[in-house]
Amino acid sequence: MPYLASLLVYFGVNVALILIFFLSVGQIFKGALELGVLKEACISYSITLLLSLVLAILLWEAKYFGLFVLIILVTLLSFVFKKFLQLYQLTSDRANKDHLTGLYNHGFFKETLKEQFADCKKLKKPLTLAFLDLDDFKKYNDRNGHLQGDKLLAFFGARLKKAVEGTNFIVARYGGEEFAILMPSTTKEDAYAFLNRLRKNVNDTYFEGVEHIPYRCLSFSCGIAEMEKDMYESDELIHRADQALYYAKAQGKNNVQIYDKHNMCFDEIKFKQDLEALEQQVKFFLSKDVYTYRHSKRVFKYALEFGSRLNELTDHERQTLILGALIHDIGKIEVPRDILNKQGKLEKHEWEIVKKHVTWGKELIAAEKRFDDLLPLIELHHERYDGKGYPYGLKGEEIPKLARILCIIDSFDAMTTERPYQRTKTFDEAVEEINRCAGTQFDPIYAAKFIEFVKERYLPLAKVQQLNEI
């Protein structure tokens, strides 16, 4: 009995340590169960305990023979466990590594980025992402053949792997001739210095056939983006690094560019095309909920006028705010008609359905990559400055700037919209409400600016209209 008791204590302590390990690296107990870790641990320990009991009996009954059997079994078990670990590592590598370059693959990199993004955001540490694209790789392939092209990819992957040795950087083949480097606890300036040195080093490294492509040397274009405090998911960082990469290629290739919102040029023709495309989607509301259609158009108009007064916004941000305002409620297309047009207060379960429109809207618009910049506005325009909004309960500057601005515009129009069976606030009352909720529901800085805008642009017109009605 003392022997069994000691084994159970040993078993309990080891299982507890395993669980503490999973919790310490951010894995939940449910995840451990799903991976079968606890199940495998129980089976392995049970076998070990039974084996040790047998060995204890052998040692008690036949000392030297029992000791001999113990040594043989321990030796065999050590080989078995070593082989098991090698097989596990091989399987893990096949799942997480790119077979051509030996670097991490796209899927593993995306998962790691999400984890690092959450950790660095929580610890308020910098996180920088870089995308690298081999210049003129298609031309190299066309001239030298795909087999030689694969050798070039493998060669470049090895150079990247060697370059990050001794750092905590994570390098992966993102797809085709595109590579990614994730740099935790690194600012964009330090990342730029590192990658520019790497670029020059690569330029000076010969590989067979590169003398026939435009730069006559091995080169890459690179885009860098650093996580900002108003980002809420890792896809935003990917999008910015991708934009910076395209900007680098537009600058003539073989250079490194840091994402700068001022470099994201305003394209009037593209803006008009995007506006027309989104307008067609909003028109679906005409047959289902004319109030949502008219609300979207008014919010669009307010965003257009208010955005033009915000000098701190770039042209690209102003364009994003305007388009996001037009399409922000597109997810309500998925909400049942009887809930959208219900007269009176919604039931709890009905309200929960309505709240899902932000997620549904994001999914609808995410289908077209060109509208990626609009996704935060669609999904987060009901977040509150005090953290009591939905869908995530983000707080303060965790909410992207444009989403904070849209929240104010959206709420103002909702308060002043004329609907049957619902009291409508006057512009004066709506301004008072925004002022009262500044710092709780609304960003206090932009709330003050919006109030000033309404007072200058709309209150005089509202007063004239009231006098005419009298």
Tab-separated table of C-alpha atoms in Angstrom:
chain	number	residue	atom	x	y	z
A	1	MET	CA	0.000	0.000	0.000
A	2	PRO	CA	2.773	2.552	0.733
A	3	TYR	CA	4.269	1.693	-2.643
A	4	LEU	CA	0.964	2.291	-4.454
A	5	ALA	CA	0.388	5.510	-2.510
A	6	SER	CA	3.822	6.863	-3.492
A	7	LEU	CA	3.201	5.984	-7.152
A	8	LEU	CA	-0.164	7.771	-7.147
A	9	VAL	CA	1.427	10.894	-5.619
A	10	TYR	CA	4.202	10.761	-8.242
A	11	PHE	CA	1.591	10.358	-10.993
A	12	GLY	CA	-0.503	13.265	-9.679
A	13	VAL	CA	2.461	15.632	-9.418
A	14	ASN	CA	3.633	14.882	-12.972
A	15	VAL	CA	0.176	15.328	-14.510
A	16	ALA	CA	-0.213	18.610	-12.598
A	17	LEU	CA	3.130	19.827	-13.987
A	18	ILE	CA	2.013	18.952	-17.534
A	19	LEU	CA	-1.183	20.968	-17.078
A	20	ILE	CA	0.731	23.922	-15.608
A	21	PHE	CA	3.011	23.851	-18.660
A	22	PHE	CA	0.054	24.048	-21.061
A	23	LEU	CA	-1.503	26.887	-19.102
A	24	SER	CA	1.805	28.773	-19.021
A	25	VAL	CA	2.092	28.742	-22.830
A	26	GLY	CA	-1.453	29.970	-23.233
A	27	GLN	CA	-3.179	26.656	-23.991
A	28	ILE	CA	-6.485	25.964	-22.260
A	29	PHE	CA	-7.342	22.699	-20.528
A	30	LYS	CA	-9.889	21.916	-23.246
A	31	GLY	CA	-7.163	22.217	-25.879
A	32	ALA	CA	-5.013	19.752	-23.968
A	33	LEU	CA	-7.869	17.277	-23.926
A	34	GLU	CA	-8.533	17.758	-27.651
A	35	LEU	CA	-4.881	17.020	-28.415
A	36	GLY	CA	-5.146	13.836	-26.364
A	37	VAL	CA	-2.253	14.930	-24.147
A	38	LEU	CA	-3.934	14.009	-20.874
A	39	LYS	CA	-5.173	10.697	-22.286
A	40	GLU	CA	-1.716	9.748	-23.571
A	41	ALA	CA	-0.139	10.807	-20.281
A	42	CYS	CA	-2.520	8.585	-18.291
A	43	ILE	CA	-1.865	5.565	-20.531
A	44	SER	CA	1.930	6.049	-20.481
A	45	TYR	CA	2.064	6.476	-16.693
A	46	SER	CA	-0.256	3.499	-16.116
A	47	ILE	CA	2.022	1.237	-18.162
A	48	THR	CA	5.093	2.590	-16.365
A	49	LEU	CA	3.518	2.083	-12.939
A	50	LEU	CA	2.539	-1.521	-13.704
A	51	LEU	CA	6.010	-2.227	-15.079
A	52	SER	CA	7.687	-0.720	-12.026
A	53	LEU	CA	5.480	-2.838	-9.777
A	54	VAL	CA	6.599	-5.982	-11.642
A	55	LEU	CA	10.239	-4.898	-11.344
A	56	ALA	CA	9.824	-4.229	-7.635
A	57	ILE	CA	8.549	-7.789	-7.166
A	58	LEU	CA	11.464	-9.166	-9.211
A	59	LEU	CA	13.978	-7.193	-7.137
A	60	TRP	CA	12.359	-8.462	-3.959
A	61	GLU	CA	12.297	-12.108	-5.069
A	62	ALA	CA	15.541	-12.283	-7.116
A	63	LYS	CA	17.912	-9.402	-6.444
A	64	TYR	CA	20.579	-9.767	-9.136
A	65	PHE	CA	18.310	-11.218	-11.789
A	66	GLY	CA	15.760	-8.486	-11.075
A	67	LEU	CA	18.475	-5.812	-11.384
A	68	PHE	CA	19.605	-7.342	-14.707
A	69	VAL	CA	16.029	-7.319	-16.056
A	70	LEU	CA	15.624	-3.719	-14.872
A	71	ILE	CA	18.739	-2.557	-16.782
A	72	ILE	CA	17.677	-4.383	-19.955
A	73	LEU	CA	14.139	-2.935	-19.861
A	74	VAL	CA	15.326	0.612	-19.112
A	75	THR	CA	17.776	0.402	-22.041
A	76	LEU	CA	15.098	-0.887	-24.411
A	77	LEU	CA	12.620	1.742	-23.241
A	78	SER	CA	15.162	4.529	-23.793
A	79	PHE	CA	15.601	3.406	-27.429
A	80	VAL	CA	11.829	3.140	-27.908
A	81	PHE	CA	11.205	6.628	-26.497
A	82	LYS	CA	14.028	8.066	-28.588
A	83	LYS	CA	12.495	6.549	-31.739
A	84	PHE	CA	9.070	7.790	-30.717
A	85	LEU	CA	10.362	11.361	-30.278
A	86	GLN	CA	12.137	11.207	-33.645
A	87	LEU	CA	8.917	10.084	-35.359
A	88	TYR	CA	6.970	12.818	-33.564
A	89	GLN	CA	9.500	15.439	-34.678
A	90	LEU	CA	9.399	14.148	-38.264
A	91	THR	CA	5.578	14.288	-38.345
A	92	SER	CA	5.605	17.759	-36.802
A	93	ASP	CA	8.142	18.997	-39.365
A	94	ARG	CA	6.093	17.621	-42.257
A	95	ALA	CA	3.006	19.410	-40.935
A	96	ASN	CA	4.730	22.734	-40.228
A	97	LYS	CA	7.620	22.960	-42.688
A	98	ASP	CA	7.791	23.760	-46.387
A	99	HIS	CA	9.270	20.694	-48.127
A	100	LEU	CA	11.279	22.727	-50.667
A	101	THR	CA	12.998	25.334	-48.476
A	102	GLY	CA	12.826	23.712	-45.038
A	103	LEU	CA	11.318	26.929	-43.648
A	104	TYR	CA	8.009	27.117	-41.811
A	105	ASN	CA	4.989	26.948	-44.089
A	106	HIS	CA	2.108	29.386	-44.581
A	107	GLY	CA	-0.303	27.705	-42.149
A	108	PHE	CA	2.162	27.437	-39.273
A	109	PHE	CA	3.286	31.022	-39.807
A	110	LYS	CA	-0.284	32.368	-39.671
A	111	GLU	CA	-0.965	30.544	-36.404
A	112	THR	CA	2.321	31.743	-34.896
A	113	LEU	CA	1.574	35.308	-35.983
A	114	LYS	CA	-1.800	35.211	-34.214
A	115	GLU	CA	-0.164	33.987	-31.002
A	116	GLN	CA	2.669	36.532	-31.142
A	117	PHE	CA	0.218	39.325	-32.004
A	118	ALA	CA	-1.927	38.542	-28.949
A	119	ASP	CA	1.120	38.240	-26.651
A	120	CYS	CA	2.841	41.425	-27.831
A	121	LYS	CA	-0.409	43.394	-27.684
A	122	LYS	CA	-1.050	42.197	-24.143
A	123	LEU	CA	2.532	42.895	-23.003
A	124	LYS	CA	2.668	46.170	-24.996
A	125	LYS	CA	5.794	45.059	-26.857
A	126	PRO	CA	6.610	45.926	-30.481
A	127	LEU	CA	5.964	43.380	-33.212
A	128	THR	CA	7.059	43.825	-36.814
A	129	LEU	CA	6.198	41.789	-39.892
A	130	ALA	CA	8.144	41.811	-43.168
A	131	PHE	CA	7.143	40.348	-46.536
A	132	LEU	CA	9.913	39.619	-49.053
A	133	ASP	CA	9.324	38.898	-52.719
A	134	LEU	CA	12.068	37.662	-55.065
A	135	ASP	CA	12.360	40.159	-57.916
A	136	ASP	CA	11.686	38.935	-61.473
A	137	PHE	CA	11.359	35.318	-60.373
A	138	LYS	CA	8.980	34.525	-63.245
A	139	LYS	CA	11.540	35.769	-65.762
A	140	TYR	CA	14.205	33.632	-64.075
A	141	ASN	CA	11.889	30.597	-64.276
A	142	ASP	CA	11.034	31.209	-67.917
A	143	ARG	CA	14.703	31.400	-68.892
A	144	ASN	CA	16.198	28.707	-66.654
A	145	GLY	CA	13.330	26.279	-66.079
A	146	HIS	CA	11.261	25.389	-63.015
A	147	LEU	CA	13.795	22.936	-61.590
A	148	GLN	CA	16.419	25.659	-61.465
A	149	GLY	CA	13.765	27.997	-60.068
A	150	ASP	CA	13.151	25.554	-57.215
A	151	LYS	CA	16.896	25.485	-56.522
A	152	LEU	CA	16.872	29.281	-56.324
A	153	LEU	CA	13.985	29.227	-53.836
A	154	ALA	CA	15.794	26.657	-51.706
A	155	PHE	CA	19.016	28.703	-51.881
A	156	PHE	CA	17.234	31.915	-50.885
A	157	GLY	CA	15.409	30.101	-48.061
A	158	ALA	CA	18.755	28.889	-46.702
A	159	ARG	CA	20.106	32.469	-46.814
A	160	LEU	CA	17.114	33.703	-44.817
A	161	LYS	CA	17.455	30.885	-42.300
A	162	LYS	CA	21.113	31.709	-41.779
A	163	ALA	CA	20.343	35.422	-41.496
A	164	VAL	CA	17.971	34.944	-38.534
A	165	GLU	CA	20.275	32.603	-36.592
A	166	GLY	CA	20.827	33.892	-33.069
A	167	THR	CA	17.607	35.950	-33.135
A	168	ASN	CA	14.029	35.258	-32.089
A	169	PHE	CA	12.826	35.983	-35.637
A	170	ILE	CA	10.527	33.468	-37.343
A	171	VAL	CA	10.986	33.021	-41.093
A	172	ALA	CA	8.578	31.223	-43.411
A	173	ARG	CA	7.820	30.626	-47.050
A	174	TYR	CA	4.516	32.468	-47.389
A	175	GLY	CA	3.720	31.267	-50.901
A	176	GLY	CA	5.393	31.016	-54.311
A	177	GLU	CA	8.425	33.321	-54.298
A	178	GLU	CA	7.120	35.284	-51.297
A	179	PHE	CA	8.665	34.911	-47.841
A	180	ALA	CA	7.753	36.334	-44.438
A	181	ILE	CA	9.787	37.227	-41.367
A	182	LEU	CA	8.080	37.813	-38.022
A	183	MET	CA	10.135	39.920	-35.631
A	184	PRO	CA	8.868	39.976	-32.015
A	185	SER	CA	10.112	42.798	-29.718
A	186	THR	CA	11.501	44.612	-32.775
A	187	THR	CA	10.602	48.094	-34.011
A	188	LYS	CA	10.090	48.875	-37.688
A	189	GLU	CA	13.294	50.969	-37.699
A	190	ASP	CA	15.399	48.058	-36.406
A	191	ALA	CA	13.659	45.735	-38.846
A	192	TYR	CA	14.443	48.105	-41.710
A	193	ALA	CA	18.155	48.198	-40.778
A	194	PHE	CA	18.286	44.378	-40.556
A	195	LEU	CA	16.470	43.784	-43.857
A	196	ASN	CA	18.366	46.422	-45.796
A	197	ARG	CA	21.659	44.817	-44.731
A	198	LEU	CA	20.246	41.467	-45.790
A	199	ARG	CA	19.179	42.916	-49.144
A	200	LYS	CA	22.684	44.234	-49.857
A	201	ASN	CA	24.204	40.924	-48.795
A	202	VAL	CA	21.858	39.032	-51.129
A	203	ASN	CA	22.755	41.408	-53.988
A	204	ASP	CA	26.402	40.449	-53.516
A	205	THR	CA	25.643	36.708	-53.486
A	206	TYR	CA	25.889	35.019	-56.880
A	207	PHE	CA	23.501	32.332	-58.043
A	208	GLU	CA	23.647	30.745	-61.464
A	209	GLY	CA	21.442	32.489	-64.030
A	210	VAL	CA	20.694	35.733	-62.125
A	211	GLU	CA	22.919	37.696	-64.502
A	212	HIS	CA	20.191	37.406	-67.142
A	213	ILE	CA	17.395	39.096	-65.134
A	214	PRO	CA	16.995	42.929	-65.068
A	215	TYR	CA	19.113	43.730	-61.973
A	216	ARG	CA	21.727	41.128	-63.016
A	217	CYS	CA	21.903	39.930	-59.417
A	218	LEU	CA	19.761	38.175	-56.839
A	219	SER	CA	17.427	40.748	-55.285
A	220	PHE	CA	14.168	41.088	-53.403
A	221	SER	CA	11.565	43.727	-52.628
A	222	CYS	CA	10.448	44.039	-49.018
A	223	GLY	CA	7.532	45.625	-47.148
A	224	ILE	CA	7.581	46.209	-43.397
A	225	ALA	CA	4.711	46.948	-41.006
A	226	GLU	CA	4.750	47.345	-37.234
A	227	MET	CA	1.817	46.489	-34.984
A	228	GLU	CA	-0.023	49.592	-33.780
A	229	LYS	CA	-2.101	49.930	-30.637
A	230	ASP	CA	-5.373	50.373	-32.528
A	231	MET	CA	-4.976	47.102	-34.437
A	232	TYR	CA	-7.341	44.393	-33.228
A	233	GLU	CA	-6.280	41.352	-35.260
A	234	SER	CA	-3.172	40.039	-37.002
A	235	ASP	CA	-4.743	40.243	-40.476
A	236	GLU	CA	-4.422	44.037	-40.302
A	237	LEU	CA	-0.671	43.677	-39.852
A	238	ILE	CA	-0.531	41.301	-42.827
A	239	HIS	CA	-2.521	43.730	-44.960
A	240	ARG	CA	-0.216	46.646	-44.142
A	241	ALA	CA	2.957	44.663	-44.758
A	242	ASP	CA	1.445	43.533	-48.061
A	243	GLN	CA	0.679	47.146	-49.034
A	244	ALA	CA	4.233	48.166	-48.152
A	245	LEU	CA	5.568	45.319	-50.324
A	246	TYR	CA	3.522	46.481	-53.310
A	247	TYR	CA	4.777	50.003	-52.735
A	248	ALA	CA	8.377	48.707	-52.718
A	249	LYS	CA	7.795	46.935	-56.032
A	250	ALA	CA	6.196	50.082	-57.451
A	251	GLN	CA	9.364	51.998	-56.507
A	252	GLY	CA	11.421	49.871	-58.900
A	253	LYS	CA	12.040	46.690	-56.837
A	254	ASN	CA	15.231	45.782	-54.934
A	255	ASN	CA	14.367	48.062	-52.016
A	256	VAL	CA	12.848	47.957	-48.526
A	257	GLN	CA	9.823	50.082	-47.605
A	258	ILE	CA	8.167	50.701	-44.240
A	259	TYR	CA	4.376	50.982	-44.296
A	260	ASP	CA	3.418	54.646	-44.237
A	261	LYS	CA	-0.223	55.609	-44.550
A	262	HIS	CA	0.845	58.798	-46.331
A	263	ASN	CA	2.324	56.697	-49.156
A	264	MET	CA	-0.986	54.934	-49.746
A	265	CYS	CA	-2.032	57.276	-52.538
A	266	PHE	CA	-5.640	58.358	-53.062
A	267	ASP	CA	-6.822	57.021	-56.405
A	268	GLU	CA	-9.953	58.919	-57.440
A	269	ILE	CA	-10.861	56.509	-60.250
A	270	LYS	CA	-10.508	53.449	-58.010
A	271	PHE	CA	-12.506	55.209	-55.291
A	272	LYS	CA	-15.397	55.825	-57.679
A	273	GLN	CA	-15.330	52.200	-58.834
A	274	ASP	CA	-15.340	50.929	-55.247
A	275	LEU	CA	-18.132	53.334	-54.361
A	276	GLU	CA	-20.282	52.100	-57.238
A	277	ALA	CA	-19.659	48.452	-56.311
A	278	LEU	CA	-20.616	49.026	-52.668
A	279	GLU	CA	-23.628	51.129	-53.669
A	280	GLN	CA	-24.994	48.136	-55.565
A	281	GLN	CA	-24.699	45.972	-52.447
A	282	VAL	CA	-26.442	48.540	-50.237
A	283	LYS	CA	-29.344	48.719	-52.719
A	284	PHE	CA	-30.366	45.213	-51.635
A	285	PHE	CA	-31.896	46.893	-48.589
A	286	LEU	CA	-34.451	48.699	-50.765
A	287	SER	CA	-36.535	45.532	-51.015
A	288	LYS	CA	-35.940	44.362	-47.438
A	289	ASP	CA	-35.447	47.341	-45.125
A	290	VAL	CA	-35.652	50.812	-46.634
A	291	TYR	CA	-34.777	52.384	-43.272
A	292	THR	CA	-31.371	50.663	-43.189
A	293	TYR	CA	-30.767	51.780	-46.785
A	294	ARG	CA	-31.574	55.403	-45.997
A	295	HIS	CA	-29.581	55.221	-42.747
A	296	SER	CA	-26.528	53.930	-44.652
A	297	LYS	CA	-26.812	56.755	-47.173
A	298	ARG	CA	-27.068	59.411	-44.441
A	299	VAL	CA	-24.112	57.978	-42.488
A	300	PHE	CA	-22.150	57.986	-45.754
A	301	LYS	CA	-23.039	61.675	-46.257
A	302	TYR	CA	-22.020	62.631	-42.701
A	303	ALA	CA	-18.731	60.706	-43.080
A	304	LEU	CA	-18.024	62.472	-46.370
A	305	GLU	CA	-18.566	65.911	-44.829
A	306	PHE	CA	-17.020	65.270	-41.405
A	307	GLY	CA	-14.033	63.395	-42.865
A	308	SER	CA	-13.136	66.352	-45.051
A	309	ARG	CA	-12.755	68.488	-41.893
A	310	LEU	CA	-10.392	66.079	-40.133
A	311	ASN	CA	-6.976	67.289	-41.268
A	312	GLU	CA	-5.224	64.509	-39.358
A	313	LEU	CA	-6.677	61.913	-41.754
A	314	THR	CA	-4.778	60.971	-44.874
A	315	ASP	CA	-6.566	60.716	-48.212
A	316	HIS	CA	-6.488	56.939	-47.894
A	317	GLU	CA	-8.025	57.039	-44.394
A	318	ARG	CA	-10.677	59.507	-45.528
A	319	GLN	CA	-11.560	57.231	-48.446
A	320	THR	CA	-11.750	54.224	-46.110
A	321	LEU	CA	-14.018	56.070	-43.660
A	322	ILE	CA	-16.421	57.114	-46.431
A	323	LEU	CA	-16.665	53.648	-47.985
A	324	GLY	CA	-16.922	51.997	-44.571
A	325	ALA	CA	-19.767	54.351	-43.607
A	326	LEU	CA	-21.729	53.361	-46.703
A	327	ILE	CA	-21.378	49.614	-46.170
A	328	HIS	CA	-21.154	49.393	-42.346
A	329	ASP	CA	-24.590	47.756	-41.856
A	330	ILE	CA	-24.415	45.351	-44.805
A	331	GLY	CA	-24.598	42.381	-42.409
A	332	LYS	CA	-28.222	43.250	-41.627
A	333	ILE	CA	-29.093	41.611	-44.942
A	334	GLU	CA	-28.753	38.334	-43.009
A	335	VAL	CA	-31.094	39.450	-40.211
A	336	PRO	CA	-34.695	38.164	-40.640
A	337	ARG	CA	-37.098	40.738	-42.065
A	338	ASP	CA	-39.575	40.434	-39.157
A	339	ILE	CA	-36.832	41.370	-36.672
A	340	LEU	CA	-35.540	44.297	-38.737
A	341	ASN	CA	-39.050	45.750	-39.151
A	342	LYS	CA	-40.415	44.881	-35.707
A	343	GLN	CA	-42.403	47.660	-34.060
A	344	GLY	CA	-41.441	47.950	-30.418
A	345	LYS	CA	-38.666	46.588	-28.226
A	346	LEU	CA	-36.755	43.500	-29.353
A	347	GLU	CA	-36.701	40.334	-27.260
A	348	LYS	CA	-33.332	39.235	-25.847
A	349	HIS	CA	-32.841	36.467	-28.418
A	350	GLU	CA	-33.831	38.855	-31.228
A	351	TRP	CA	-31.275	41.416	-30.034
A	352	GLU	CA	-28.583	38.721	-30.017
A	353	ILE	CA	-29.377	37.996	-33.672
A	354	VAL	CA	-29.180	41.699	-34.580
A	355	LYS	CA	-25.794	41.994	-32.863
A	356	LYS	CA	-24.426	39.327	-35.197
A	357	HIS	CA	-24.802	41.672	-38.188
A	358	VAL	CA	-21.290	43.040	-37.613
A	359	THR	CA	-19.743	39.576	-37.985
A	360	TRP	CA	-21.952	38.656	-40.940
A	361	GLY	CA	-21.092	41.954	-42.615
A	362	LYS	CA	-17.379	41.318	-42.233
A	363	GLU	CA	-17.742	37.858	-43.775
A	364	LEU	CA	-19.695	39.239	-46.749
A	365	ILE	CA	-17.175	41.980	-47.559
A	366	ALA	CA	-14.089	39.840	-46.827
A	367	ALA	CA	-14.874	37.860	-49.979
A	368	GLU	CA	-13.254	40.665	-52.004
A	369	LYS	CA	-9.669	41.369	-50.979
A	370	ARG	CA	-9.768	44.964	-52.273
A	371	PHE	CA	-12.132	45.898	-49.411
A	372	ASP	CA	-9.924	44.560	-46.597
A	373	ASP	CA	-9.414	48.078	-45.191
A	374	LEU	CA	-13.163	48.339	-44.553
A	375	LEU	CA	-13.420	45.226	-42.374
A	376	PRO	CA	-12.548	46.912	-39.021
A	377	LEU	CA	-15.221	49.576	-39.611
A	378	ILE	CA	-17.882	46.986	-40.443
A	379	GLU	CA	-17.054	44.709	-37.517
A	380	LEU	CA	-16.182	47.248	-34.811
A	381	HIS	CA	-18.506	50.248	-35.250
A	382	HIS	CA	-20.525	49.097	-32.201
A	383	GLU	CA	-17.523	48.877	-29.877
A	384	ARG	CA	-17.626	51.426	-27.050
A	385	TYR	CA	-14.790	53.569	-25.746
A	386	ASP	CA	-15.374	52.198	-22.207
A	387	GLY	CA	-15.153	48.579	-23.392
A	388	LYS	CA	-18.863	47.752	-23.014
A	389	GLY	CA	-19.611	47.401	-26.729
A	390	TYR	CA	-19.683	44.381	-28.998
A	391	PRO	CA	-18.549	42.014	-30.508
A	392	TYR	CA	-15.231	41.923	-28.581
A	393	GLY	CA	-15.540	44.516	-25.819
A	394	LEU	CA	-12.499	46.457	-27.041
A	395	LYS	CA	-11.613	49.552	-25.048
A	396	GLY	CA	-10.160	52.994	-25.804
A	397	GLU	CA	-7.458	53.014	-28.440
A	398	GLU	CA	-7.700	49.258	-28.856
A	399	ILE	CA	-10.533	50.209	-31.221
A	400	PRO	CA	-9.205	51.396	-34.610
A	401	LYS	CA	-9.422	55.158	-35.062
A	402	LEU	CA	-11.785	55.084	-38.043
A	403	ALA	CA	-14.138	52.686	-36.233
A	404	ARG	CA	-14.273	55.111	-33.271
A	405	ILE	CA	-15.202	57.943	-35.632
A	406	LEU	CA	-17.854	55.852	-37.413
A	407	CYS	CA	-19.393	54.858	-34.061
A	408	ILE	CA	-20.167	58.541	-33.349
A	409	ILE	CA	-21.604	59.227	-36.816
A	410	ASP	CA	-23.690	56.030	-36.765
A	411	SER	CA	-25.117	56.780	-33.308
A	412	PHE	CA	-25.928	60.385	-34.217
A	413	ASP	CA	-27.971	59.335	-37.233
A	414	ALA	CA	-29.703	56.553	-35.284
A	415	MET	CA	-30.800	59.118	-32.687
A	416	THR	CA	-32.073	61.610	-35.245
A	417	THR	CA	-33.692	59.167	-37.699
A	418	GLU	CA	-37.440	59.486	-38.162
A	419	ARG	CA	-39.161	56.112	-37.716
A	420	PRO	CA	-42.776	55.247	-36.885
A	421	TYR	CA	-43.518	54.321	-33.252
A	422	GLN	CA	-40.167	55.722	-32.097
A	423	ARG	CA	-39.390	59.117	-30.612
A	424	THR	CA	-36.829	61.024	-32.664
A	425	LYS	CA	-34.234	63.250	-30.984
A	426	THR	CA	-33.655	66.728	-32.326
A	427	PHE	CA	-30.154	67.637	-33.459
A	428	ASP	CA	-29.701	69.638	-30.229
A	429	GLU	CA	-30.710	66.637	-28.112
A	430	ALA	CA	-28.445	64.309	-30.097
A	431	VAL	CA	-25.509	66.697	-29.628
A	432	GLU	CA	-26.186	66.785	-25.872
A	433	GLU	CA	-26.315	62.981	-25.792
A	434	ILE	CA	-22.972	62.645	-27.626
A	435	ASN	CA	-21.433	65.183	-25.261
A	436	ARG	CA	-22.808	63.293	-22.249
A	437	CYS	CA	-21.450	59.964	-23.502
A	438	ALA	CA	-18.017	61.315	-24.521
A	439	GLY	CA	-15.405	59.222	-22.728
A	440	THR	CA	-17.818	56.327	-22.092
A	441	GLN	CA	-19.534	55.338	-25.323
A	442	PHE	CA	-17.567	57.662	-27.605
A	443	ASP	CA	-13.962	58.738	-28.116
A	444	PRO	CA	-13.916	62.129	-26.320
A	445	ILE	CA	-11.615	63.812	-28.856
A	446	TYR	CA	-13.610	62.894	-31.939
A	447	ALA	CA	-16.910	63.410	-30.091
A	448	ALA	CA	-15.925	67.035	-29.461
A	449	LYS	CA	-14.906	67.503	-33.092
A	450	PHE	CA	-18.145	65.965	-34.351
A	451	ILE	CA	-20.221	68.195	-32.059
A	452	GLU	CA	-18.410	71.225	-33.434
A	453	PHE	CA	-19.071	69.981	-36.981
A	454	VAL	CA	-22.810	69.494	-36.336
A	455	LYS	CA	-23.142	72.882	-34.660
A	456	GLU	CA	-21.545	74.622	-37.614
A	457	ARG	CA	-23.039	72.574	-40.446
A	458	TYR	CA	-26.473	71.366	-39.310
A	459	LEU	CA	-27.829	73.173	-36.235
A	460	PRO	CA	-28.412	76.472	-38.100
A	461	LEU	CA	-30.332	74.570	-40.819
A	462	ALA	CA	-32.327	72.638	-38.202
A	463	LYS	CA	-33.383	75.858	-36.473
A	464	VAL	CA	-34.503	77.404	-39.773
A	465	GLN	CA	-36.530	74.256	-40.502
A	466	GLN	CA	-38.173	74.416	-37.058
A	467	LEU	CA	-39.148	78.057	-37.605
A	468	ASN	CA	-40.676	77.192	-40.985
A	469	GLU	CA	-42.709	74.374	-39.399
A	470	ILE	CA	-44.026	76.808	-36.773
